[in-house]
PDB file of C-alpha atoms in Angstrom:
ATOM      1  CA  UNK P   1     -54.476 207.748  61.849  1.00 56.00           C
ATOM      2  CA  UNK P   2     -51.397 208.795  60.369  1.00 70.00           C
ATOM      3  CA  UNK P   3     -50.877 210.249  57.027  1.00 82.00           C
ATOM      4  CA  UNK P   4     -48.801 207.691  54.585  1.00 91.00           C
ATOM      5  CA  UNK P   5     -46.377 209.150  51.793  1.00 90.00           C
ATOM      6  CA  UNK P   6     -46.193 207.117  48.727  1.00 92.00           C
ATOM      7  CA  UNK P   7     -43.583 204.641  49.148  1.00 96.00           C
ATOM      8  CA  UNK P   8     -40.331 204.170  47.083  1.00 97.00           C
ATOM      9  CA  UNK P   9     -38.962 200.361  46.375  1.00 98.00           C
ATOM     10  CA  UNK P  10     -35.361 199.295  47.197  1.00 97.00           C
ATOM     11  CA  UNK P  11     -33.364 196.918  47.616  1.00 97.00           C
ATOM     12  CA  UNK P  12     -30.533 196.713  50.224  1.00 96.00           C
ATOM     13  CA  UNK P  13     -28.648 194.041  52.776  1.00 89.00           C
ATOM     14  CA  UNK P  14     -27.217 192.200  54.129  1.00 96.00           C
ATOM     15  CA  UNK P  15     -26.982 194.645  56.876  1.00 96.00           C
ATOM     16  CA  UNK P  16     -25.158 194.229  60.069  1.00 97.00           C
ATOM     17  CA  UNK P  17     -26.656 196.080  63.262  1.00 97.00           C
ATOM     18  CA  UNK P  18     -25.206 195.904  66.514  1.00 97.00           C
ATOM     19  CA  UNK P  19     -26.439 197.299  69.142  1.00 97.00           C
ATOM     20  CA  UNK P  20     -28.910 196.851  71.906  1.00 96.00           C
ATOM     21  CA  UNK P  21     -31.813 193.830  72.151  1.00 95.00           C
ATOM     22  CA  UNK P  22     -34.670 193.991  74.210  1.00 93.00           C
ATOM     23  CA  UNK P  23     -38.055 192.010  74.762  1.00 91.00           C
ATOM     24  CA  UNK P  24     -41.073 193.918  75.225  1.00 88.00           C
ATOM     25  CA  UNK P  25     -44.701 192.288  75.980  1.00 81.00           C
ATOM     26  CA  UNK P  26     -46.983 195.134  75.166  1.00 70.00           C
ATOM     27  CA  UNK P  27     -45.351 197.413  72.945  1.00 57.00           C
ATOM     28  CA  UNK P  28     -42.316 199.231  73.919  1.00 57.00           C
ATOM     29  CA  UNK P  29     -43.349 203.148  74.646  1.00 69.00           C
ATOM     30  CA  UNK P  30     -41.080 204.604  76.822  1.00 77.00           C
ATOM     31  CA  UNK P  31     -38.687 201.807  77.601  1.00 86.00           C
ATOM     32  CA  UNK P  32     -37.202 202.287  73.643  1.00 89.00           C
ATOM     33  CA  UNK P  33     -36.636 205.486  74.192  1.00 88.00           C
ATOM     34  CA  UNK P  34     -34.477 204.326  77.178  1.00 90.00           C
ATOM     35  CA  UNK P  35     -33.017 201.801  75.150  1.00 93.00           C
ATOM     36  CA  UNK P  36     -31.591 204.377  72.450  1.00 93.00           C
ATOM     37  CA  UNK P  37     -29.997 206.690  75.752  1.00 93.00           C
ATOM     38  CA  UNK P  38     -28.335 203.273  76.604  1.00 94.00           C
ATOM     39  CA  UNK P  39     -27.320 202.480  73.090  1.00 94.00           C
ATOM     40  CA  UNK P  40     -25.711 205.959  72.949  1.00 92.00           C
ATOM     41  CA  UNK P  41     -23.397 205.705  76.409  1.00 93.00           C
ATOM     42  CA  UNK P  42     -22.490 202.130  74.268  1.00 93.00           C
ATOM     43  CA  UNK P  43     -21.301 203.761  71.178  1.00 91.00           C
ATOM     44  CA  UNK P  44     -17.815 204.038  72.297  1.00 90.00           C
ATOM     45  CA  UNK P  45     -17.556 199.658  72.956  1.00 90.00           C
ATOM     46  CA  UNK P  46     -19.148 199.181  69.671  1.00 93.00           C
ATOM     47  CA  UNK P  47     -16.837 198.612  66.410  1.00 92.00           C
ATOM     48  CA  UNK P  48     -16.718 201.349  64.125  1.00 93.00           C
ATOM     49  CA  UNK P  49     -20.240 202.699  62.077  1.00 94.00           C
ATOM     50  CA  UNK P  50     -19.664 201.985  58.706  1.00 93.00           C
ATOM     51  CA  UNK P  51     -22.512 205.048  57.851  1.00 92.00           C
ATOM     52  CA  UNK P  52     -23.812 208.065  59.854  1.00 92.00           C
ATOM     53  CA  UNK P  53     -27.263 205.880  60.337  1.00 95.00           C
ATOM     54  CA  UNK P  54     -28.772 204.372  63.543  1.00 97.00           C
ATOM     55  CA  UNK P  55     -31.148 201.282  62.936  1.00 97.00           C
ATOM     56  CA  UNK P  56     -34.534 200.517  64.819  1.00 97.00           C
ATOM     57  CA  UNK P  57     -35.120 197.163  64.290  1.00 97.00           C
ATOM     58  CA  UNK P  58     -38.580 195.225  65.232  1.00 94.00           C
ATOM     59  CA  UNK P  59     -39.687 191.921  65.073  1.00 93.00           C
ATOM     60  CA  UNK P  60     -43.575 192.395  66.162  1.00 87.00           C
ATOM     61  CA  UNK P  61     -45.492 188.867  66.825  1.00 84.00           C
ATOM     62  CA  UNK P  62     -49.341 189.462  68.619  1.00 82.00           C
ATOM     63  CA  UNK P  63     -48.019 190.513  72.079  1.00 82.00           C
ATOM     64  CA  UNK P  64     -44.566 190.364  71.802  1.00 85.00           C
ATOM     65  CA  UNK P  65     -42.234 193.229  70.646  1.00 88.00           C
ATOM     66  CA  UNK P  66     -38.389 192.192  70.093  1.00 91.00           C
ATOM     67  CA  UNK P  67     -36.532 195.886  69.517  1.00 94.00           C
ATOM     68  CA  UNK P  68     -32.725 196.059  68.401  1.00 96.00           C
ATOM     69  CA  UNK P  69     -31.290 199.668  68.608  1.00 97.00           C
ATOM     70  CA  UNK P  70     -28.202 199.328  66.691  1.00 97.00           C
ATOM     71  CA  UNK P  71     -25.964 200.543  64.177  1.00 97.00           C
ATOM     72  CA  UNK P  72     -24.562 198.917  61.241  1.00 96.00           C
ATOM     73  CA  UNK P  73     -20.977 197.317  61.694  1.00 96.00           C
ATOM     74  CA  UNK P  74     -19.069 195.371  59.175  1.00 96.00           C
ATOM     75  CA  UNK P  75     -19.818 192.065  58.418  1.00 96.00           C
ATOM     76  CA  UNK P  76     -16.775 190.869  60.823  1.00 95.00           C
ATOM     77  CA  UNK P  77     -16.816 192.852  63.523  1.00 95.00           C
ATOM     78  CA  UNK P  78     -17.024 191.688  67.122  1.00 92.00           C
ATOM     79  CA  UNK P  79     -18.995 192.528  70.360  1.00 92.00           C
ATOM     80  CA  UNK P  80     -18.517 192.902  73.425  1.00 86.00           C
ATOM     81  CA  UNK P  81     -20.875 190.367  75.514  1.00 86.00           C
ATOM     82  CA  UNK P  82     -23.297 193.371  76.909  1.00 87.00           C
ATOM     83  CA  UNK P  83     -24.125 194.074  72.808  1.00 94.00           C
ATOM     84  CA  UNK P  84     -26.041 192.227  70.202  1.00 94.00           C
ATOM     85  CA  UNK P  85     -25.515 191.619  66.412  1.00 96.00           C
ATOM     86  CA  UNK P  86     -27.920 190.328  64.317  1.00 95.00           C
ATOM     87  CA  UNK P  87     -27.502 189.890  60.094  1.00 95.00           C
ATOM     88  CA  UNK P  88     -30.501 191.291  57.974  1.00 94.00           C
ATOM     89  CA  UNK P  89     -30.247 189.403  55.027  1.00 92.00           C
ATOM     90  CA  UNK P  90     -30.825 191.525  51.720  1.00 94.00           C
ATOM     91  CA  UNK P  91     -34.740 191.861  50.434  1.00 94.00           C
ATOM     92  CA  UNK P  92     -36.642 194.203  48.523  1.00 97.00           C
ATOM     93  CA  UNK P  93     -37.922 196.750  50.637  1.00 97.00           C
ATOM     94  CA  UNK P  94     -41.073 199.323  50.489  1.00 98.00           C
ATOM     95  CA  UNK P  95     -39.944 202.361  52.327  1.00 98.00           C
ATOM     96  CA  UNK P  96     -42.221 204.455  54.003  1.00 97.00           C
ATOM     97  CA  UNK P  97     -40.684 208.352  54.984  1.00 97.00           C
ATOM     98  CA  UNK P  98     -41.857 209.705  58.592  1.00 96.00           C
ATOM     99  CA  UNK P  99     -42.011 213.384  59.090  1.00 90.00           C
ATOM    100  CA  UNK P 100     -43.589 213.263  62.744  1.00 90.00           C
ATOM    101  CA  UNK P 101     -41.895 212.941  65.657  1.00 93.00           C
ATOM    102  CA  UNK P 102     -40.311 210.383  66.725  1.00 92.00           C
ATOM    103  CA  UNK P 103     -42.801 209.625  69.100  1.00 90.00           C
ATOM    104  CA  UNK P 104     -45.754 208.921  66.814  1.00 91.00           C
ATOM    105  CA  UNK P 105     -43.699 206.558  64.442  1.00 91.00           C
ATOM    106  CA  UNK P 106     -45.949 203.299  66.121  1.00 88.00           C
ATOM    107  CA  UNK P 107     -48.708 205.391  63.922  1.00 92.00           C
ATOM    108  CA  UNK P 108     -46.719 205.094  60.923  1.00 94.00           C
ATOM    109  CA  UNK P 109     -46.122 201.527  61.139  1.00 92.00           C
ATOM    110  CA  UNK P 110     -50.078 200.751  62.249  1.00 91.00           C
ATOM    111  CA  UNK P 111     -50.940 202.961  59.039  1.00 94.00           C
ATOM    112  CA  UNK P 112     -48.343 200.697  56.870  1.00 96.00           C
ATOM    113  CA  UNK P 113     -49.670 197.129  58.335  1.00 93.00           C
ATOM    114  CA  UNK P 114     -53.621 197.766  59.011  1.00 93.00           C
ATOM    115  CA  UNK P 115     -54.195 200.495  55.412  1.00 93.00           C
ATOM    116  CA  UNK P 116     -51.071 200.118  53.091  1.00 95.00           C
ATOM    117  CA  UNK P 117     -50.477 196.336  53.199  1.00 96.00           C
ATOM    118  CA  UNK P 118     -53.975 194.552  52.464  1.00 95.00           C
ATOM    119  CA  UNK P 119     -54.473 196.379  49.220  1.00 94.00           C
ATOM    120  CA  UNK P 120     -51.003 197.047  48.120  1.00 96.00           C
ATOM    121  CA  UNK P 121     -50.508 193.582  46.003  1.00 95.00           C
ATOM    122  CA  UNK P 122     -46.803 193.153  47.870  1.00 96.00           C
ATOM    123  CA  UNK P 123     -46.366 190.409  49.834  1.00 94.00           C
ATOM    124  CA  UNK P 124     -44.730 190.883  53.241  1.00 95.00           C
ATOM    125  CA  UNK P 125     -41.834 188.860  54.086  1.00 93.00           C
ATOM    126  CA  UNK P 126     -42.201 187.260  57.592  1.00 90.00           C
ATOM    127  CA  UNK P 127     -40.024 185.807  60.251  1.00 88.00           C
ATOM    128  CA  UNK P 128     -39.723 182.266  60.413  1.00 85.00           C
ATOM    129  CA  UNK P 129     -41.461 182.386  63.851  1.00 85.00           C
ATOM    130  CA  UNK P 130     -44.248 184.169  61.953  1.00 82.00           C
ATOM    131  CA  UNK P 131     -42.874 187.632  63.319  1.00 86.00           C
ATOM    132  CA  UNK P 132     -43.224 190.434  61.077  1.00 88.00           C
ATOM    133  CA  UNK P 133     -39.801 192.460  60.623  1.00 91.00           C
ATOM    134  CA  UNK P 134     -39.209 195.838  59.715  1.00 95.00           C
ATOM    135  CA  UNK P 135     -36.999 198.322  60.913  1.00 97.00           C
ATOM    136  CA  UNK P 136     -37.048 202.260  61.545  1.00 97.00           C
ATOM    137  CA  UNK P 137     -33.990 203.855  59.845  1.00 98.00           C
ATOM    138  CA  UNK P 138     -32.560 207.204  61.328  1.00 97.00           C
ATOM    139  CA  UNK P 139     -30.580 208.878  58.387  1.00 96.00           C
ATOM    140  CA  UNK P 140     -27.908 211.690  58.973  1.00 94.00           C
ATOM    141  CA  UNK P 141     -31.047 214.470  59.191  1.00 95.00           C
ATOM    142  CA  UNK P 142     -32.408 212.865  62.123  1.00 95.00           C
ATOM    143  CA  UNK P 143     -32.246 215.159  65.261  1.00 92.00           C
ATOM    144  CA  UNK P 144     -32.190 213.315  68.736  1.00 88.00           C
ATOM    145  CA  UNK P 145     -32.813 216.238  70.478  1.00 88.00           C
ATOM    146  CA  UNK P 146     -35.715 217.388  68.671  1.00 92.00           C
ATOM    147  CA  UNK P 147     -36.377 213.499  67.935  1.00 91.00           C
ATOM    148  CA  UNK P 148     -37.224 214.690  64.328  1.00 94.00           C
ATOM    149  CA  UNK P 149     -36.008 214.363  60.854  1.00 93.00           C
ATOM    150  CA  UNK P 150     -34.928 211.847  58.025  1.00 94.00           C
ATOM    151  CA  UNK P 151     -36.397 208.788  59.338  1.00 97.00           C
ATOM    152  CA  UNK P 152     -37.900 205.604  57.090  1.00 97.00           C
ATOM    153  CA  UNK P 153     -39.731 202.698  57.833  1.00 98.00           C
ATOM    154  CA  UNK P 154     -38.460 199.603  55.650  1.00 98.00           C
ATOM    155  CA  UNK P 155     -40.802 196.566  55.391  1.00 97.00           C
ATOM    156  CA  UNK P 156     -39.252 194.053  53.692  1.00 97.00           C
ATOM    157  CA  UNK P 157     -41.026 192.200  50.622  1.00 96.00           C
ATOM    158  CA  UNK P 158     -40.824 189.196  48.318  1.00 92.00           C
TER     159      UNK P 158
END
């Protein structure tokens, strides 16, 4: 199990991501990883970042994984057809720091849904489709080659 930091509270959005969408039916392992290579050769079709971040976001229903790896764009800007841009409207967040690699961030986000939630008193905002969202946030620290460094999980809450 892994080890949870205490959490900060913010509050932030609407964000814009574009980026890359993908469907995955049990949990995306590699196939994410091969998502973010693919976002990365798309960078240069994609409008301009408006900050040095990269966005992971998930909407997680019970066997069903939706994954955007995206940046965020300006409220106005335009994609091309082979991108996706979705609107994350503003919430309160909890915000949970990762130290790990990247690879054991799906412990993270167990640790924040199956310990941290039931007993926190916060009340997690869900998709209308009962999917809960949340998204990974790679900060200016994280290293891609090392897949390490300044990342967040932010769970949105009412």
């Amino acid at each position: 199990m892994a080890k949870l930091h205490s959490p900060r509270f913010e509050t932030a959005g609407p964000i814009h991501v574009a980026g890359i969408r993908a469907h995955y039916s049990c949990g995306g392992d590699a196939r994410i990883a091969a998502q973010w290579q693919k976002l990365g050769e798309m960078m240069p079709k994609l409008p301009p970042q408006i900050r040095p971040v990269a966005y992971g976001v998930c909407f997680d229903r019970p066997g069903d994984l939706e994954y955007v790896a995206g940046i965020e764009v300006a409220p106005d800007a335009e994609v091309g057809a082979s991108a996706s841009k979705l609107r994350l409207p503003e919430h309160r967040y909890v915000v949970f720091p990762h130290d790990g690699h990247v690879s054991a961030l799906a412990q993270t986000c167990a640790a924040i849904f199956r310990d941290w939630a039931p007993g926190s008193g916060c009340e997690l905002v869900r998709e209308k489709d009962g999917a809960q969202m949340f998204f990974e946030r790679y900060g200016q620290g994280f290293d891609p080659q090392a897949g390490r460094g300044d990342i967040e999980v932010w769970v949105p809450i009412k």
